[in-house]
mmCIF file of C-alpha atoms in Angstrom:
data_model
loop_
_atom_site.group_PDB
_atom_site.id
_atom_site.type_symbol
_atom_site.label_atom_id
_atom_site.label_comp_id
_atom_site.label_asym_id
_atom_site.label_seq_id
_atom_site.Cartn_x
_atom_site.Cartn_y
_atom_site.Cartn_z
ATOM 1 C CA MET A 32 -83.426 -61.249 -125.287
ATOM 2 C CA SER A 33 -79.773 -61.662 -126.178
ATOM 3 C CA THR A 34 -77.422 -58.896 -127.298
ATOM 4 C CA PRO A 35 -75.892 -59.110 -130.814
ATOM 5 C CA ALA A 36 -72.506 -60.763 -131.180
ATOM 6 C CA CYS A 37 -70.963 -57.648 -132.727
ATOM 7 C CA ILE A 38 -71.403 -55.920 -129.349
ATOM 8 C CA THR A 39 -70.222 -58.769 -127.141
ATOM 9 C CA ASP A 40 -67.195 -59.278 -129.403
ATOM 10 C CA ALA A 41 -66.298 -55.575 -129.218
ATOM 11 C CA LEU A 42 -66.706 -55.563 -125.434
ATOM 12 C CA THR A 43 -64.549 -58.673 -125.074
ATOM 13 C CA ALA A 44 -61.789 -57.072 -127.119
ATOM 14 C CA ARG A 45 -62.012 -53.867 -125.093
ATOM 15 C CA VAL A 46 -61.878 -55.736 -121.781
ATOM 16 C CA GLN A 47 -58.836 -57.683 -122.948
ATOM 17 C CA HIS A 48 -57.122 -54.352 -123.558
ATOM 18 C CA GLY A 49 -56.962 -54.193 -119.776
ATOM 19 C CA VAL A 50 -56.843 -50.430 -119.213
ATOM 20 C CA PHE A 51 -59.981 -48.652 -117.997
ATOM 21 C CA GLY A 52 -58.861 -45.143 -117.171
ATOM 22 C CA TYR A 53 -60.427 -41.976 -118.505
ATOM 23 C CA GLY A 54 -60.603 -41.885 -122.276
ATOM 24 C CA ALA A 55 -61.839 -39.849 -125.188
ATOM 25 C CA HIS A 56 -64.732 -40.993 -127.347
ATOM 26 C CA PRO A 57 -63.610 -43.889 -129.563
ATOM 27 C CA GLN A 58 -62.465 -42.841 -132.976
ATOM 28 C CA GLY A 59 -65.398 -43.387 -135.289
ATOM 29 C CA LEU A 60 -68.169 -43.259 -132.661
ATOM 30 C CA ALA A 61 -69.759 -40.088 -134.011
ATOM 31 C CA GLU A 62 -69.265 -41.310 -137.566
ATOM 32 C CA ALA A 63 -71.070 -44.577 -136.784
ATOM 33 C CA PHE A 64 -74.061 -42.728 -135.324
ATOM 34 C CA ILE A 65 -74.188 -40.220 -138.174
ATOM 35 C CA GLU A 66 -74.152 -43.001 -140.762
ATOM 36 C CA TRP A 67 -76.898 -44.824 -138.834
ATOM 37 C CA CYS A 68 -79.160 -41.756 -138.900
ATOM 38 C CA GLN A 69 -78.511 -41.135 -142.584
ATOM 39 C CA ARG A 70 -79.068 -44.750 -143.581
ATOM 40 C CA ARG A 71 -82.193 -45.397 -141.530
ATOM 41 C CA TYR A 72 -83.866 -41.966 -141.378
ATOM 42 C CA GLN A 73 -82.324 -39.959 -144.219
ATOM 43 C CA TRP A 74 -81.369 -37.433 -141.555
ATOM 44 C CA ARG A 75 -78.116 -35.564 -141.984
ATOM 45 C CA VAL A 76 -76.443 -34.999 -138.613
ATOM 46 C CA GLU A 77 -73.222 -33.058 -138.086
ATOM 47 C CA PRO A 78 -70.594 -34.297 -135.596
ATOM 48 C CA GLU A 79 -70.518 -31.025 -133.650
ATOM 49 C CA TRP A 80 -74.223 -31.423 -132.841
ATOM 50 C CA LEU A 81 -73.616 -34.503 -130.669
ATOM 51 C CA VAL A 82 -73.458 -34.605 -126.867
ATOM 52 C CA PHE A 83 -72.943 -38.109 -125.476
ATOM 53 C CA LEU A 84 -74.710 -38.940 -122.203
ATOM 54 C CA PRO A 85 -74.951 -41.876 -119.784
ATOM 55 C CA GLY A 86 -78.699 -42.166 -120.376
ATOM 56 C CA ILE A 87 -81.826 -40.647 -121.883
ATOM 57 C CA VAL A 88 -83.240 -39.781 -118.455
ATOM 58 C CA ALA A 89 -80.242 -37.533 -117.832
ATOM 59 C CA GLY A 90 -81.056 -35.790 -121.108
ATOM 60 C CA LEU A 91 -84.672 -35.204 -120.076
ATOM 61 C CA ASN A 92 -83.653 -33.708 -116.741
ATOM 62 C CA LEU A 93 -80.881 -31.600 -118.259
ATOM 63 C CA SER A 94 -83.305 -30.193 -120.825
ATOM 64 C CA VAL A 95 -85.722 -29.062 -118.125
ATOM 65 C CA ARG A 96 -82.949 -27.416 -116.090
ATOM 66 C CA ALA A 97 -81.113 -25.895 -119.039
ATOM 67 C CA PHE A 98 -84.068 -24.447 -120.924
ATOM 68 C CA THR A 99 -86.537 -23.355 -118.246
ATOM 69 C CA SER A 100 -86.353 -21.098 -115.220
ATOM 70 C CA PRO A 101 -88.207 -21.870 -111.968
ATOM 71 C CA GLU A 102 -91.173 -19.708 -112.922
ATOM 72 C CA GLU A 103 -91.565 -21.315 -116.362
ATOM 73 C CA THR A 104 -93.608 -24.361 -117.346
ATOM 74 C CA THR A 105 -92.935 -27.569 -119.245
ATOM 75 C CA LEU A 106 -95.468 -29.337 -121.459
ATOM 76 C CA ALA A 107 -95.643 -33.127 -121.779
ATOM 77 C CA PRO A 108 -98.062 -35.853 -122.885
ATOM 78 C CA THR A 109 -100.115 -37.954 -120.499
ATOM 79 C CA PRO A 110 -99.911 -40.864 -119.981
ATOM 80 C CA ILE A 111 -96.151 -40.723 -120.348
ATOM 81 C CA TYR A 112 -92.907 -42.449 -119.375
ATOM 82 C CA PRO A 113 -92.481 -41.562 -115.663
ATOM 83 C CA PRO A 114 -89.193 -39.575 -115.942
ATOM 84 C CA PHE A 115 -91.045 -36.974 -118.047
ATOM 85 C CA ARG A 116 -93.262 -36.292 -115.059
ATOM 86 C CA LYS A 117 -90.441 -36.473 -112.535
ATOM 87 C CA SER A 118 -88.071 -34.193 -114.452
ATOM 88 C CA ALA A 119 -90.273 -31.151 -113.912
ATOM 89 C CA ALA A 120 -90.962 -31.961 -110.260
ATOM 90 C CA LEU A 121 -87.294 -32.574 -109.468
ATOM 91 C CA ALA A 122 -86.370 -29.209 -110.960
ATOM 92 C CA GLY A 123 -89.212 -27.376 -109.217
ATOM 93 C CA ARG A 124 -90.991 -26.581 -112.488
ATOM 94 C CA ALA A 125 -94.693 -26.722 -113.223
ATOM 95 C CA GLN A 126 -95.881 -29.100 -115.929
ATOM 96 C CA LEU A 127 -98.991 -29.064 -118.089
ATOM 97 C CA ASN A 128 -100.020 -32.407 -119.541
ATOM 98 C CA ALA A 129 -101.622 -32.867 -122.945
ATOM 99 C CA PRO A 130 -103.727 -36.033 -123.211
ATOM 100 C CA LEU A 131 -103.185 -38.852 -125.655
ATOM 101 C CA GLN A 132 -106.464 -39.359 -127.502
ATOM 102 C CA PRO A 133 -107.632 -42.461 -129.393
ATOM 103 C CA ARG A 134 -107.570 -41.987 -133.151
ATOM 104 C CA GLY A 135 -108.594 -45.212 -134.802
ATOM 105 C CA GLU A 136 -106.265 -47.858 -133.394
ATOM 106 C CA ARG A 137 -103.656 -45.316 -132.289
ATOM 107 C CA LEU A 138 -103.089 -42.891 -129.413
ATOM 108 C CA VAL A 139 -102.132 -39.407 -130.599
ATOM 109 C CA LEU A 140 -101.099 -36.261 -128.771
ATOM 110 C CA ASP A 141 -103.773 -33.582 -128.370
ATOM 111 C CA LEU A 142 -101.862 -30.334 -127.825
ATOM 112 C CA GLU A 143 -104.846 -28.193 -128.783
ATOM 113 C CA SER A 144 -106.650 -29.179 -125.579
ATOM 114 C CA LEU A 145 -104.003 -27.262 -123.615
ATOM 115 C CA ARG A 146 -104.929 -23.857 -125.039
ATOM 116 C CA PRO A 147 -107.313 -22.812 -122.224
ATOM 117 C CA GLN A 148 -104.570 -23.539 -119.665
ATOM 118 C CA LEU A 149 -101.704 -21.689 -121.344
ATOM 119 C CA THR A 150 -100.353 -18.659 -119.474
ATOM 120 C CA GLY A 151 -97.430 -17.572 -121.642
ATOM 121 C CA ARG A 152 -94.910 -19.022 -119.178
ATOM 122 C CA GLU A 153 -94.555 -22.250 -121.157
ATOM 123 C CA LYS A 154 -91.028 -22.804 -122.450
ATOM 124 C CA LEU A 155 -90.263 -26.496 -123.095
ATOM 125 C CA LEU A 156 -92.335 -29.021 -125.032
ATOM 126 C CA MET A 157 -91.335 -32.593 -124.182
ATOM 127 C CA LEU A 158 -92.251 -35.116 -126.863
ATOM 128 C CA CYS A 159 -91.932 -38.894 -127.015
ATOM 129 C CA ASN A 160 -91.737 -40.486 -130.468
ATOM 130 C CA PRO A 161 -92.370 -43.375 -130.679
ATOM 131 C CA GLN A 162 -94.777 -42.803 -127.845
ATOM 132 C CA ASN A 163 -94.163 -44.573 -124.538
ATOM 133 C CA PRO A 164 -96.671 -45.824 -123.566
ATOM 134 C CA GLY A 165 -98.898 -46.619 -126.530
ATOM 135 C CA GLY A 166 -96.278 -47.242 -129.205
ATOM 136 C CA THR A 167 -97.505 -44.563 -131.620
ATOM 137 C CA ALA A 168 -95.045 -43.652 -134.360
ATOM 138 C CA TYR A 169 -96.061 -40.139 -135.337
ATOM 139 C CA ARG A 170 -96.698 -39.371 -139.007
ATOM 140 C CA ARG A 171 -95.249 -36.335 -140.744
ATOM 141 C CA ASP A 172 -98.463 -34.315 -140.578
ATOM 142 C CA GLU A 173 -98.766 -35.015 -136.842
ATOM 143 C CA LEU A 174 -95.176 -33.946 -136.227
ATOM 144 C CA GLU A 175 -95.703 -30.820 -138.312
ATOM 145 C CA ALA A 176 -98.710 -29.949 -136.136
ATOM 146 C CA GLN A 177 -96.505 -30.352 -133.054
ATOM 147 C CA LEU A 178 -93.892 -28.107 -134.673
ATOM 148 C CA ALA A 179 -96.527 -25.487 -135.532
ATOM 149 C CA PHE A 180 -97.651 -25.467 -131.897
ATOM 150 C CA ALA A 181 -94.048 -25.016 -130.761
ATOM 151 C CA GLN A 182 -93.547 -22.171 -133.235
ATOM 152 C CA GLU A 183 -96.751 -20.422 -132.205
ATOM 153 C CA HIS A 184 -95.738 -20.454 -128.542
ATOM 154 C CA ASP A 185 -91.974 -20.108 -129.097
ATOM 155 C CA LEU A 186 -91.163 -23.399 -127.391
ATOM 156 C CA ILE A 187 -87.953 -25.361 -127.241
ATOM 157 C CA VAL A 188 -88.630 -29.024 -128.019
ATOM 158 C CA CYS A 189 -87.029 -32.012 -126.313
ATOM 159 C CA SER A 190 -87.872 -35.141 -128.309
ATOM 160 C CA ASP A 191 -87.209 -38.531 -126.706
ATOM 161 C CA GLU A 192 -86.756 -40.910 -129.648
ATOM 162 C CA ILE A 193 -85.134 -43.830 -127.826
ATOM 163 C CA HIS A 194 -87.470 -46.411 -129.419
ATOM 164 C CA CYS A 195 -87.052 -45.047 -132.951
ATOM 165 C CA ASP A 196 -85.288 -48.170 -134.245
ATOM 166 C CA LEU A 197 -88.071 -50.478 -133.057
ATOM 167 C CA ILE A 198 -90.832 -49.825 -135.598
ATOM 168 C CA LEU A 199 -92.943 -52.988 -135.782
ATOM 169 C CA THR A 200 -95.715 -52.089 -138.225
ATOM 170 C CA PRO A 201 -94.730 -52.552 -141.891
ATOM 171 C CA GLY A 202 -94.910 -49.370 -143.923
ATOM 172 C CA VAL A 203 -94.488 -47.079 -140.908
ATOM 173 C CA GLN A 204 -91.307 -44.990 -140.839
ATOM 174 C CA HIS A 205 -89.756 -43.101 -137.939
ATOM 175 C CA ILE A 206 -89.296 -39.393 -138.676
ATOM 176 C CA PRO A 207 -86.928 -37.472 -136.369
ATOM 177 C CA PHE A 208 -88.562 -34.243 -135.195
ATOM 178 C CA ALA A 209 -85.428 -32.242 -136.000
ATOM 179 C CA SER A 210 -85.492 -33.454 -139.613
ATOM 180 C CA LEU A 211 -88.778 -31.661 -140.358
ATOM 181 C CA SER A 212 -87.195 -28.297 -141.182
ATOM 182 C CA GLU A 213 -84.390 -25.912 -140.309
ATOM 183 C CA ASP A 214 -86.617 -24.324 -137.672
ATOM 184 C CA ALA A 215 -87.398 -27.712 -136.125
ATOM 185 C CA ALA A 216 -83.670 -28.418 -135.910
ATOM 186 C CA ARG A 217 -82.911 -24.984 -134.471
ATOM 187 C CA ARG A 218 -85.381 -25.296 -131.580
ATOM 188 C CA SER A 219 -84.902 -28.989 -130.706
ATOM 189 C CA ILE A 220 -82.936 -31.492 -128.662
ATOM 190 C CA THR A 221 -83.286 -35.061 -129.930
ATOM 191 C CA LEU A 222 -82.449 -37.889 -127.528
ATOM 192 C CA MET A 223 -81.445 -41.250 -129.019
ATOM 193 C CA SER A 224 -79.694 -44.370 -127.792
ATOM 194 C CA PRO A 225 -78.768 -47.911 -128.827
ATOM 195 C CA SER A 226 -79.842 -49.172 -125.399
ATOM 196 C CA LYS A 227 -83.417 -50.316 -126.095
ATOM 197 C CA THR A 228 -82.653 -51.321 -129.676
ATOM 198 C CA PHE A 229 -79.805 -53.690 -128.827
ATOM 199 C CA ASN A 230 -80.623 -54.688 -125.232
ATOM 200 C CA ILE A 231 -77.720 -52.785 -123.662
ATOM 201 C CA ALA A 232 -79.651 -50.450 -121.350
ATOM 202 C CA GLY A 233 -77.496 -51.516 -118.416
ATOM 203 C CA LEU A 234 -74.410 -50.056 -120.073
ATOM 204 C CA GLY A 235 -75.796 -46.517 -120.263
ATOM 205 C CA ALA A 236 -74.963 -44.825 -123.554
ATOM 206 C CA SER A 237 -77.088 -42.228 -125.316
ATOM 207 C CA VAL A 238 -76.710 -39.101 -127.377
ATOM 208 C CA ALA A 239 -78.362 -35.688 -127.502
ATOM 209 C CA VAL A 240 -78.483 -34.196 -130.989
ATOM 210 C CA ILE A 241 -78.531 -30.399 -130.624
ATOM 211 C CA PRO A 242 -78.015 -28.520 -133.909
ATOM 212 C CA ASP A 243 -78.234 -25.017 -132.413
ATOM 213 C CA ALA A 244 -74.921 -23.939 -130.888
ATOM 214 C CA ALA A 245 -76.517 -21.712 -128.234
ATOM 215 C CA LEU A 246 -78.862 -24.464 -127.027
ATOM 216 C CA ARG A 247 -75.987 -26.916 -127.053
ATOM 217 C CA GLN A 248 -73.871 -24.615 -124.889
ATOM 218 C CA ARG A 249 -76.693 -24.213 -122.356
ATOM 219 C CA PHE A 250 -77.268 -27.962 -122.277
ATOM 220 C CA CYS A 251 -73.588 -28.722 -121.708
ATOM 221 C CA ALA A 252 -73.341 -26.037 -119.020
ATOM 222 C CA ALA A 253 -76.228 -27.655 -117.129
ATOM 223 C CA ARG A 254 -74.414 -31.002 -116.988
ATOM 224 C CA GLU A 255 -71.161 -29.640 -115.565
ATOM 225 C CA GLY A 256 -70.278 -31.222 -112.237
ATOM 226 C CA ILE A 257 -73.471 -33.310 -112.185
ATOM 227 C CA VAL A 258 -73.679 -35.683 -115.152
ATOM 228 C CA PRO A 259 -70.582 -37.836 -115.723
ATOM 229 C CA HIS A 260 -69.082 -38.754 -119.042
ATOM 230 C CA VAL A 261 -70.110 -42.043 -120.619
ATOM 231 C CA ASP A 262 -67.907 -44.937 -119.540
ATOM 232 C CA VAL A 263 -65.536 -46.546 -122.020
ATOM 233 C CA LEU A 264 -67.379 -49.870 -122.272
ATOM 234 C CA ALA A 265 -70.694 -48.177 -123.022
ATOM 235 C CA LEU A 266 -69.105 -46.155 -125.822
ATOM 236 C CA THR A 267 -67.503 -49.295 -127.239
ATOM 237 C CA ALA A 268 -70.864 -51.070 -127.239
ATOM 238 C CA ALA A 269 -72.635 -48.119 -128.861
ATOM 239 C CA GLU A 270 -70.191 -47.890 -131.750
ATOM 240 C CA ALA A 271 -70.329 -51.643 -132.329
ATOM 241 C CA ALA A 272 -74.140 -51.556 -132.330
ATOM 242 C CA TRP A 273 -74.415 -48.757 -134.873
ATOM 243 C CA ARG A 274 -71.757 -50.295 -137.106
ATOM 244 C CA GLY A 275 -72.692 -53.954 -137.081
ATOM 245 C CA GLY A 276 -76.055 -54.481 -135.419
ATOM 246 C CA GLU A 277 -78.473 -53.938 -138.286
ATOM 247 C CA PRO A 278 -78.812 -57.574 -139.477
ATOM 248 C CA TRP A 279 -79.522 -58.673 -135.897
ATOM 249 C CA LEU A 280 -82.050 -55.853 -135.518
ATOM 250 C CA THR A 281 -83.960 -56.943 -138.615
ATOM 251 C CA GLU A 282 -84.464 -60.393 -137.095
ATOM 252 C CA GLN A 283 -85.292 -58.906 -133.708
ATOM 253 C CA ILE A 284 -88.049 -56.701 -135.108
ATOM 254 C CA ALA A 285 -89.684 -59.691 -136.794
ATOM 255 C CA TYR A 286 -89.561 -61.585 -133.482
ATOM 256 C CA LEU A 287 -91.034 -58.672 -131.549
ATOM 257 C CA ARG A 288 -93.779 -58.258 -134.137
ATOM 258 C CA ARG A 289 -94.811 -61.887 -133.646
ATOM 259 C CA ASN A 290 -94.801 -61.402 -129.883
ATOM 260 C CA ARG A 291 -96.904 -58.257 -130.208
ATOM 261 C CA ASP A 292 -99.465 -59.967 -132.407
ATOM 262 C CA ARG A 293 -99.637 -62.993 -130.114
ATOM 263 C CA LEU A 294 -100.188 -60.831 -127.039
ATOM 264 C CA TYR A 295 -102.820 -58.710 -128.777
ATOM 265 C CA ALA A 296 -104.716 -61.806 -129.904
ATOM 266 C CA ALA A 297 -104.671 -63.178 -126.367
ATOM 267 C CA ILE A 298 -105.793 -59.951 -124.710
ATOM 268 C CA SER A 299 -108.512 -59.409 -127.318
ATOM 269 C CA GLY A 300 -110.062 -62.665 -126.131
ATOM 270 C CA LEU A 301 -110.047 -61.754 -122.448
ATOM 271 C CA PRO A 302 -112.969 -59.846 -120.898
ATOM 272 C CA GLY A 303 -112.118 -56.751 -118.912
ATOM 273 C CA LEU A 304 -108.916 -55.936 -120.821
ATOM 274 C CA GLY A 305 -108.191 -53.728 -123.810
ATOM 275 C CA MET A 306 -104.915 -53.184 -125.638
ATOM 276 C CA VAL A 307 -103.704 -50.600 -128.124
ATOM 277 C CA VAL A 308 -101.632 -52.252 -130.867
ATOM 278 C CA PRO A 309 -98.220 -50.559 -130.627
ATOM 279 C CA GLU A 310 -96.731 -49.515 -133.951
ATOM 280 C CA ALA A 311 -93.333 -49.411 -132.247
ATOM 281 C CA THR A 312 -91.534 -50.399 -129.026
ATOM 282 C CA TYR A 313 -91.830 -53.767 -127.239
ATOM 283 C CA LEU A 314 -94.316 -52.355 -124.725
ATOM 284 C CA ALA A 315 -98.063 -52.998 -124.645
ATOM 285 C CA TRP A 316 -100.392 -50.457 -123.026
ATOM 286 C CA VAL A 317 -103.296 -52.369 -121.508
ATOM 287 C CA ASP A 318 -106.519 -50.925 -120.093
ATOM 288 C CA ALA A 319 -107.542 -53.062 -117.117
ATOM 289 C CA SER A 320 -110.421 -50.873 -115.932
ATOM 290 C CA GLY A 321 -112.935 -53.514 -116.975
ATOM 291 C CA LEU A 322 -111.614 -55.948 -114.371
ATOM 292 C CA GLY A 323 -113.185 -53.956 -111.563
ATOM 293 C CA VAL A 324 -110.113 -54.159 -109.322
ATOM 294 C CA GLU A 325 -108.816 -51.168 -107.397
ATOM 295 C CA ASN A 326 -105.132 -51.661 -108.187
ATOM 296 C CA PRO A 327 -104.514 -53.697 -111.366
ATOM 297 C CA THR A 328 -100.744 -53.813 -110.882
ATOM 298 C CA ARG A 329 -101.049 -55.281 -107.403
ATOM 299 C CA PHE A 330 -103.751 -57.676 -108.581
ATOM 300 C CA PHE A 331 -101.571 -59.018 -111.401
ATOM 301 C CA LYS A 332 -98.531 -59.267 -109.157
ATOM 302 C CA ARG A 333 -100.444 -61.660 -106.922
ATOM 303 C CA GLN A 334 -100.934 -63.806 -110.021
ATOM 304 C CA GLY A 335 -97.191 -63.870 -110.727
ATOM 305 C CA LEU A 336 -97.131 -61.059 -113.304
ATOM 306 C CA GLY A 337 -94.761 -58.114 -112.932
ATOM 307 C CA PHE A 338 -96.285 -55.337 -115.035
ATOM 308 C CA SER A 339 -95.319 -51.665 -114.922
ATOM 309 C CA PRO A 340 -97.886 -49.679 -112.895
ATOM 310 C CA GLY A 341 -100.072 -47.447 -115.018
ATOM 311 C CA ALA A 342 -100.227 -45.005 -112.110
ATOM 312 C CA ASP A 343 -96.570 -44.142 -112.696
ATOM 313 C CA PHE A 344 -97.529 -43.011 -116.200
ATOM 314 C CA GLY A 345 -100.612 -41.099 -115.056
ATOM 315 C CA ALA A 346 -103.223 -43.811 -115.731
ATOM 316 C CA PRO A 347 -103.908 -45.924 -112.607
ATOM 317 C CA GLN A 348 -106.267 -48.382 -114.318
ATOM 318 C CA HIS A 349 -103.679 -49.355 -116.933
ATOM 319 C CA VAL A 350 -100.606 -51.564 -116.912
ATOM 320 C CA ARG A 351 -97.651 -51.669 -119.288
ATOM 321 C CA ILE A 352 -96.517 -55.115 -120.434
ATOM 322 C CA ASN A 353 -93.020 -55.736 -121.782
ATOM 323 C CA PHE A 354 -93.203 -58.319 -124.576
ATOM 324 C CA GLY A 355 -89.497 -58.048 -125.387
ATOM 325 C CA CYS A 356 -88.942 -61.590 -124.154
ATOM 326 C CA THR A 357 -88.740 -65.125 -125.481
ATOM 327 C CA ALA A 358 -91.881 -66.612 -126.981
ATOM 328 C CA ALA A 359 -91.866 -69.216 -124.211
ATOM 329 C CA THR A 360 -91.811 -66.539 -121.513
ATOM 330 C CA LEU A 361 -94.644 -64.728 -123.270
ATOM 331 C CA GLU A 362 -96.753 -67.896 -123.337
ATOM 332 C CA THR A 363 -96.223 -68.339 -119.608
ATOM 333 C CA ALA A 364 -97.315 -64.745 -119.032
ATOM 334 C CA ILE A 365 -100.410 -65.183 -121.209
ATOM 335 C CA ALA A 366 -101.397 -68.310 -119.283
ATOM 336 C CA ARG A 367 -101.074 -66.452 -115.982
ATOM 337 C CA LEU A 368 -102.941 -63.468 -117.408
ATOM 338 C CA THR A 369 -105.796 -65.737 -118.455
ATOM 339 C CA GLN A 370 -105.920 -67.210 -114.957
ATOM 340 C CA ALA A 371 -105.862 -63.729 -113.440
ATOM 341 C CA VAL A 372 -108.850 -62.569 -115.479
ATOM 342 C CA SER A 373 -110.700 -65.715 -114.476
ATOM 343 C CA ALA A 374 -109.885 -64.980 -110.825
ATOM 344 C CA ALA A 375 -111.328 -61.489 -111.228
ATOM 345 C CA ASN A 376 -114.623 -63.129 -112.239
ATOM 346 C CA VAL A 377 -115.200 -60.751 -115.154
ATOM 347 C CA ARG A 378 -118.185 -61.513 -117.360
ATOM 348 C CA ALA A 379 -117.735 -61.215 -121.103
#
């Protein structure tokens, strides 16, 4: 999918400037992000809360290292975006995983199931909203239940909200965790980025919103000497996206919604496969356990389909399908998927 012209125009102008040494954040970058949050989420963000990063994954890893000690435990959903799982392991921390449970046509986080495993050493709750995988956009009551759990156990919350701009289901609204209350803001780190929204992930620009000064200081201390500053082109692209990308995004969401619905209709007609309809993201979470193959990812790859392995997310019999592509590419994938299911000889 192409990147909006407002970004490519801004990058062209910046490249023509011809100087690429170290630089401060562009004037207006924070203002553009703050206005974006206010306009789209009615969330008031202060400039001093912002810490710009070269990627969301860096923010996940920094949160684990800044807010837990080696003997403390992180909490995270399962299945979940692989860096959630890796961040604890890389830092030498234990992690407890709360399952996503079906609720109607959605997958929702079941924190209550963790209670028998809690030891009192838990310190960091890692959330993903919208959920990756599954595409759940959490409602206010669900977020308030997550906040109540964090309050009860005195947890810091790291909320990955990178897909927040990509709500596909009409009538569903993204709610930033930190916007729930003053306490939610005080105990949270919110990670956002224009990268998924505007197809600029390769540039590497994101932001951590940390209202509490003490948490912000610990977070920034953890990055010293390890995480570099964001490069000048990435910052240019981010500001351009937040300032001028909204009309393009409106069209993009409509396109992605059509792709989602087309893929769901196709998979619903194929034996051995099941798909949750994502309320957000451009990622379909597909249960392939009915195919009766040992490794669905490897099986599909042999049919010319490059799906993300469910095993990386904690669910080996699933695959994640990216439908953020042209309609023509999606049709090719659906044709190959149909052939693959036929090759598996699954009976309806």
